[in-house]
mmCIF file of C-alpha atoms in Angstrom:
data_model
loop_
_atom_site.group_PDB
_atom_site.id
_atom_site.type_symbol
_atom_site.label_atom_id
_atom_site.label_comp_id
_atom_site.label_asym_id
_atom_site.label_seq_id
_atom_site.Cartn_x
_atom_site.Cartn_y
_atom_site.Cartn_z
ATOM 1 C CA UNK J 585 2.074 66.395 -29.477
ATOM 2 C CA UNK J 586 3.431 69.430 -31.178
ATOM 3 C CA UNK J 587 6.843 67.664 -32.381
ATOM 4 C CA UNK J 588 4.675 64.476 -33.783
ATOM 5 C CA UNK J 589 2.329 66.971 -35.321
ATOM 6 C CA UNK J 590 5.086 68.585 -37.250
ATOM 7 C CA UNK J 591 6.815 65.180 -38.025
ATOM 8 C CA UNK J 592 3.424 64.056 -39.953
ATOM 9 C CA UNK J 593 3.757 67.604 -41.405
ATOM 10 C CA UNK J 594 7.067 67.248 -42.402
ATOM 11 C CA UNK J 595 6.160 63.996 -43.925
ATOM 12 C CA UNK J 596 8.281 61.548 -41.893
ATOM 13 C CA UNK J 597 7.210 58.246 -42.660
ATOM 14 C CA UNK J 598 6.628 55.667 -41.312
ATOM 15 C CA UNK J 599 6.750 57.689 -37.800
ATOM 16 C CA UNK J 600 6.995 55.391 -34.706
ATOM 17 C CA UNK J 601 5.378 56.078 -31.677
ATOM 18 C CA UNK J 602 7.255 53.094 -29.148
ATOM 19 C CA UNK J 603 5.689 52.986 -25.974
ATOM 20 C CA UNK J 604 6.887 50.561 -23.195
ATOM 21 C CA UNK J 605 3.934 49.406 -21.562
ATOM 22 C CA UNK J 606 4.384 48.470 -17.379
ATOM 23 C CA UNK J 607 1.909 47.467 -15.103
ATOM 24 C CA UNK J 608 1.430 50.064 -12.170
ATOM 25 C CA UNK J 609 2.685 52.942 -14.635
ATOM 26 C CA UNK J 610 1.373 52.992 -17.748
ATOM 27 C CA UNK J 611 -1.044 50.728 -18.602
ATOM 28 C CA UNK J 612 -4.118 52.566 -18.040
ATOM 29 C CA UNK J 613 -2.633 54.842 -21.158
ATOM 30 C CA UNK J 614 -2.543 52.399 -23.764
ATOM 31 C CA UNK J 615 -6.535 53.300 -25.630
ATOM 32 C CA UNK J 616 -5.264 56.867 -25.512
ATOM 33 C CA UNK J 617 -1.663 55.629 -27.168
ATOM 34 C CA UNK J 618 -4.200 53.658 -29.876
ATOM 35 C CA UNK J 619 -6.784 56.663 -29.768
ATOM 36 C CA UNK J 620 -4.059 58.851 -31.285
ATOM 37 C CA UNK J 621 -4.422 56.599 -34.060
ATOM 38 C CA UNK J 622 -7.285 57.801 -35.408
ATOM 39 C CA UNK J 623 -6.468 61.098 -36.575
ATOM 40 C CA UNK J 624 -2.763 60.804 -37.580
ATOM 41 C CA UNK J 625 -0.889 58.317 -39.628
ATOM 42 C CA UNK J 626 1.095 56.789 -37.335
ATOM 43 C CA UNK J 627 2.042 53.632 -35.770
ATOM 44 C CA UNK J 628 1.910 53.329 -32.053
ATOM 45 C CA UNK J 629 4.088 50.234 -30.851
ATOM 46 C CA UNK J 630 3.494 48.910 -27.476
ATOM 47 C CA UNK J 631 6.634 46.950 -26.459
ATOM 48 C CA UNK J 632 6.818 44.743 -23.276
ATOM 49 C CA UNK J 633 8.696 45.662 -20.393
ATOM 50 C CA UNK J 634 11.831 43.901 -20.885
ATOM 51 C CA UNK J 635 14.759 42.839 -18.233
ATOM 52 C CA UNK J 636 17.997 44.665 -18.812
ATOM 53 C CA UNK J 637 20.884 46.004 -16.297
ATOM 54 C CA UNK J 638 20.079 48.772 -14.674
ATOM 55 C CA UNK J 639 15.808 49.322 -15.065
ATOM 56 C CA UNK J 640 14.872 47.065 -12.157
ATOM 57 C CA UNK J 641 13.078 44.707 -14.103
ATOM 58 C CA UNK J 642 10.383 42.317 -12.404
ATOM 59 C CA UNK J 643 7.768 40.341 -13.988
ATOM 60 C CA UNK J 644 4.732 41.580 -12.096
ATOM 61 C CA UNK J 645 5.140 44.583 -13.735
ATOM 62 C CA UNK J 646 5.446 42.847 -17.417
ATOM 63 C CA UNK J 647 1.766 43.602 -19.404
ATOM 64 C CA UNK J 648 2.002 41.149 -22.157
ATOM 65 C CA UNK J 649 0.506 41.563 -25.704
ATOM 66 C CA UNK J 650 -2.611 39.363 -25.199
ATOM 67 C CA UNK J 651 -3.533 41.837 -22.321
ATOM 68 C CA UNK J 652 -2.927 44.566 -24.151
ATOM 69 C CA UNK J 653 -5.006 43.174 -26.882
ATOM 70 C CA UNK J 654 -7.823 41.999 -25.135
ATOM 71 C CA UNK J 655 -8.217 45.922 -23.790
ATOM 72 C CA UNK J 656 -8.020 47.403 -26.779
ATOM 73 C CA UNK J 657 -10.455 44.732 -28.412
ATOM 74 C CA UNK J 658 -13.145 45.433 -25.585
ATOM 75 C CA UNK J 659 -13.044 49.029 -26.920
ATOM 76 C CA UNK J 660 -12.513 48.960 -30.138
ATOM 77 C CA UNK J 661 -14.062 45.336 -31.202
ATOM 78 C CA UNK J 662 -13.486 45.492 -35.025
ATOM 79 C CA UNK J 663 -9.598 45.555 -34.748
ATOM 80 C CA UNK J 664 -8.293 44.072 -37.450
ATOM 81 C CA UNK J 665 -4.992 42.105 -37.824
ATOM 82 C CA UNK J 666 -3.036 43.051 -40.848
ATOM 83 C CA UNK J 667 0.022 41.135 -42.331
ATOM 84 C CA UNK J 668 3.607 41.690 -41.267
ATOM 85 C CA UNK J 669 6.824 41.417 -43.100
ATOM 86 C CA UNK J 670 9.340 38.101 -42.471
ATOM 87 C CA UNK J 671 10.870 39.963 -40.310
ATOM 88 C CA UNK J 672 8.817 42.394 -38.743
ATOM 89 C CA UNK J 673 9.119 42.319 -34.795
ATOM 90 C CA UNK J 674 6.067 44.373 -34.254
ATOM 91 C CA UNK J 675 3.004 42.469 -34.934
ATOM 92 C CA UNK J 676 0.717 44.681 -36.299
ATOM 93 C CA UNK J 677 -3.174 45.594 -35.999
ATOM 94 C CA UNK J 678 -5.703 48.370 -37.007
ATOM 95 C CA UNK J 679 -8.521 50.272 -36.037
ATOM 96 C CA UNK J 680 -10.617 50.459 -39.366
ATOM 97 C CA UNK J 681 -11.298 53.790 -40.222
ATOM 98 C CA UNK J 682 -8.028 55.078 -38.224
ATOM 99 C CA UNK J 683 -5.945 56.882 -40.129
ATOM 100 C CA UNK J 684 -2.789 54.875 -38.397
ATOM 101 C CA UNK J 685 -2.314 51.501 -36.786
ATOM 102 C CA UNK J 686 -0.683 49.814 -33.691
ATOM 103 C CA UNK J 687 1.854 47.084 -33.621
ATOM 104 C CA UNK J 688 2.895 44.766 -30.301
ATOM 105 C CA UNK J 689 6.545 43.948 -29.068
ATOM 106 C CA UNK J 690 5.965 40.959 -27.285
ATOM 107 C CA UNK J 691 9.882 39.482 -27.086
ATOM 108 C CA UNK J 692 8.831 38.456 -23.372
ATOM 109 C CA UNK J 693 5.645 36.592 -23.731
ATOM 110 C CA UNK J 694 6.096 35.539 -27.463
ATOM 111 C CA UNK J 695 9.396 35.650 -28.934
ATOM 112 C CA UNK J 696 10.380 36.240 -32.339
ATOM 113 C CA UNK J 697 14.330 35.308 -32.102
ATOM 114 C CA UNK J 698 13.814 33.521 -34.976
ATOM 115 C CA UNK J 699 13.260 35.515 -37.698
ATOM 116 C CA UNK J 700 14.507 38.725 -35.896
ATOM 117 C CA UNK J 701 17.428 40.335 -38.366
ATOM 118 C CA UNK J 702 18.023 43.066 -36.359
ATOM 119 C CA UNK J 703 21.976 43.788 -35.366
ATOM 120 C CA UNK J 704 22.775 46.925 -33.471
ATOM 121 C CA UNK J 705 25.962 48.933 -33.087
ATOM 122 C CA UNK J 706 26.913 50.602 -29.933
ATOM 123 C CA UNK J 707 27.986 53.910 -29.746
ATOM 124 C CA UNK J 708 31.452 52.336 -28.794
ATOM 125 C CA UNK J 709 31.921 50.568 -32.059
ATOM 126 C CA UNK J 710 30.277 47.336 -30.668
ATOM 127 C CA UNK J 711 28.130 44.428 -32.837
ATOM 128 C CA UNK J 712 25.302 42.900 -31.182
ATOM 129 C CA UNK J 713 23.023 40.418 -33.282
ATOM 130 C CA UNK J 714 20.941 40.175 -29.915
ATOM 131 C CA UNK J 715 19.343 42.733 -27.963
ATOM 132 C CA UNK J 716 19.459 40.235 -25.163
ATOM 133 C CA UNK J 717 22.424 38.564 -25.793
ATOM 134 C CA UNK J 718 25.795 39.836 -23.489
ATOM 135 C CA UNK J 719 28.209 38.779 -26.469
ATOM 136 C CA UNK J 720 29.632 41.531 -28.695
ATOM 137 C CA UNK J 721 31.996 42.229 -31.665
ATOM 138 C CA UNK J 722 33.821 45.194 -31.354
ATOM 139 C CA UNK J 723 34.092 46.167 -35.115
ATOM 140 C CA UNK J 724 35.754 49.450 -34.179
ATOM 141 C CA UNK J 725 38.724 47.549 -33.184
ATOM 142 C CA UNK J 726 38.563 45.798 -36.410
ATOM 143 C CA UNK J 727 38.297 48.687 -38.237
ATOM 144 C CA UNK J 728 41.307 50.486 -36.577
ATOM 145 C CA UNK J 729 43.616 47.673 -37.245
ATOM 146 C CA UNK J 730 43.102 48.304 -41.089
ATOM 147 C CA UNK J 731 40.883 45.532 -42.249
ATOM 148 C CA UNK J 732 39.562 45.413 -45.537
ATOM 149 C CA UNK J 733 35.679 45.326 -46.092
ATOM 150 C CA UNK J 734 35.733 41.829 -46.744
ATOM 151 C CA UNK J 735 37.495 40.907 -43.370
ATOM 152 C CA UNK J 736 34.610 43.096 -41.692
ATOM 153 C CA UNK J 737 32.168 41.426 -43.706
ATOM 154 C CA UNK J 738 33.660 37.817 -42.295
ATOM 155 C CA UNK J 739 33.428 38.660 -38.917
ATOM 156 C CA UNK J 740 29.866 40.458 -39.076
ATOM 157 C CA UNK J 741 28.828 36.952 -41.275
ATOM 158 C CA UNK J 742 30.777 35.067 -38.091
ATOM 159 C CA UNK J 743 28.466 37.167 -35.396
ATOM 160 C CA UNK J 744 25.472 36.766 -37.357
ATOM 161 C CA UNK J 745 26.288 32.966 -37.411
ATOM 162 C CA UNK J 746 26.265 32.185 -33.893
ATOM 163 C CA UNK J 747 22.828 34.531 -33.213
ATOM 164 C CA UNK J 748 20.942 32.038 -31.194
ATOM 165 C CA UNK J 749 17.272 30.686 -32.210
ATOM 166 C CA UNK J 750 15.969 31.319 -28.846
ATOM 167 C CA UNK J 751 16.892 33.597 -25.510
ATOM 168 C CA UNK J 752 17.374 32.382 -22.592
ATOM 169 C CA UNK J 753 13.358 33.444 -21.507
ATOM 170 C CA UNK J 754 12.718 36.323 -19.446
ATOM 171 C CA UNK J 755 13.189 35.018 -15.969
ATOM 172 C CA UNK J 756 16.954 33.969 -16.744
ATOM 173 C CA UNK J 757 17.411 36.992 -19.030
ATOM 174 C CA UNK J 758 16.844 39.406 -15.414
ATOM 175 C CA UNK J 759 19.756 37.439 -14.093
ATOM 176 C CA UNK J 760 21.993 37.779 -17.265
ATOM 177 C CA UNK J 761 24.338 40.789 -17.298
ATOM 178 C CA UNK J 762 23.992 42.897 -20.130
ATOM 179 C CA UNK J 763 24.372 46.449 -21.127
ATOM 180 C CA UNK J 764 21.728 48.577 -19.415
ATOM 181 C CA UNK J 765 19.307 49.604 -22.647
ATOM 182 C CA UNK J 766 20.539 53.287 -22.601
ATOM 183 C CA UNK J 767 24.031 52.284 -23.125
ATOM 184 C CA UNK J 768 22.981 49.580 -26.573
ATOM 185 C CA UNK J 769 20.738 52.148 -28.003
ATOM 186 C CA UNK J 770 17.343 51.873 -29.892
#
């Protein structure tokens, strides 16, 4: 607690507290995850366990976000929803009174492909527009072979174009290869 104490001292804001929720390991923590809430201006996110190479994903360990909600609500019944952004992923709530609020991942049992505008960029010069997706644009490639910034900007404006609406849900996504979560980066 030390480092998020001195964080909120330090005035980092917002400060995100992401917490990967799994049934059998951590889901008798989440009230303590929103109980931290109340004295600190933070923003816990709970984010559903999610199938990727490498963390031996199964769905009977998957907690989704009504679940979550409904044990929260049972201790905390005046939990309020407050509004998102277009393109928020987190789907946030608060505890009135608490100086910080929670938010819920919930790409496995409600996704948000969508209106999701998030791109990430591997440590190895890699594009992906999806976190679940296996295709990538290697823009350090690009970037070698001298393009200009308006070449880069076609092919980033080519990746973005073929994001798809939807993925492939998470029972198909478990059988998908795709770069183990450690090696995309969050």
């Amino acid at each position: 607690m030390g480092a998020i104490d001195k964080a909120i001292e330090l005035n980092y804001t917002p400060l995100k507290i992401n917490c990967v929720v799994m049934r059998g390991l951590n889901e008798d923590e989440v009230e303590d995850f929103v109980q931290l809430t109340q004295t600190r201006p933070i923003d816990v996110r709970f984010i559903e366990y999610m199938p990727f190479d490498g963390n031996k994903w199964n769905d009977k360990k998957l907690v989704p976000m009504k679940e979550m909600l409904k044990k929260i609500e049972m201790r905390w019944p005046t939990l309020e929803r407050i509004g998102d952004l277009p393109n928020d992923t987190s789907k946030a709530y608060k505890v009135p009174g608490f100086k910080g609020t929670i938010g819920f991942i919930a790409s496995m049992s409600q996704p948000f492909c969508g209106t999701c505008n998030r791109l990430r960029l591997t440590a190895d010069g890699n594009l992906k527009v999806c976190l679940f997706g296996n295709s990538e644009v290697s823009l350090r490639d690009i970037l070698r072979s001298g393009a200009t910034e308006e070449e880069l900007l076609t092919v980033i404006g080519a990746a973005v174009g073929r994001k798809k609406k939807q993925h492939a849900g998470m029972l198909k996504l478990a059988k998908m290869k795709n770069r183990p979560m450690i090696l995309i980066g969050g």
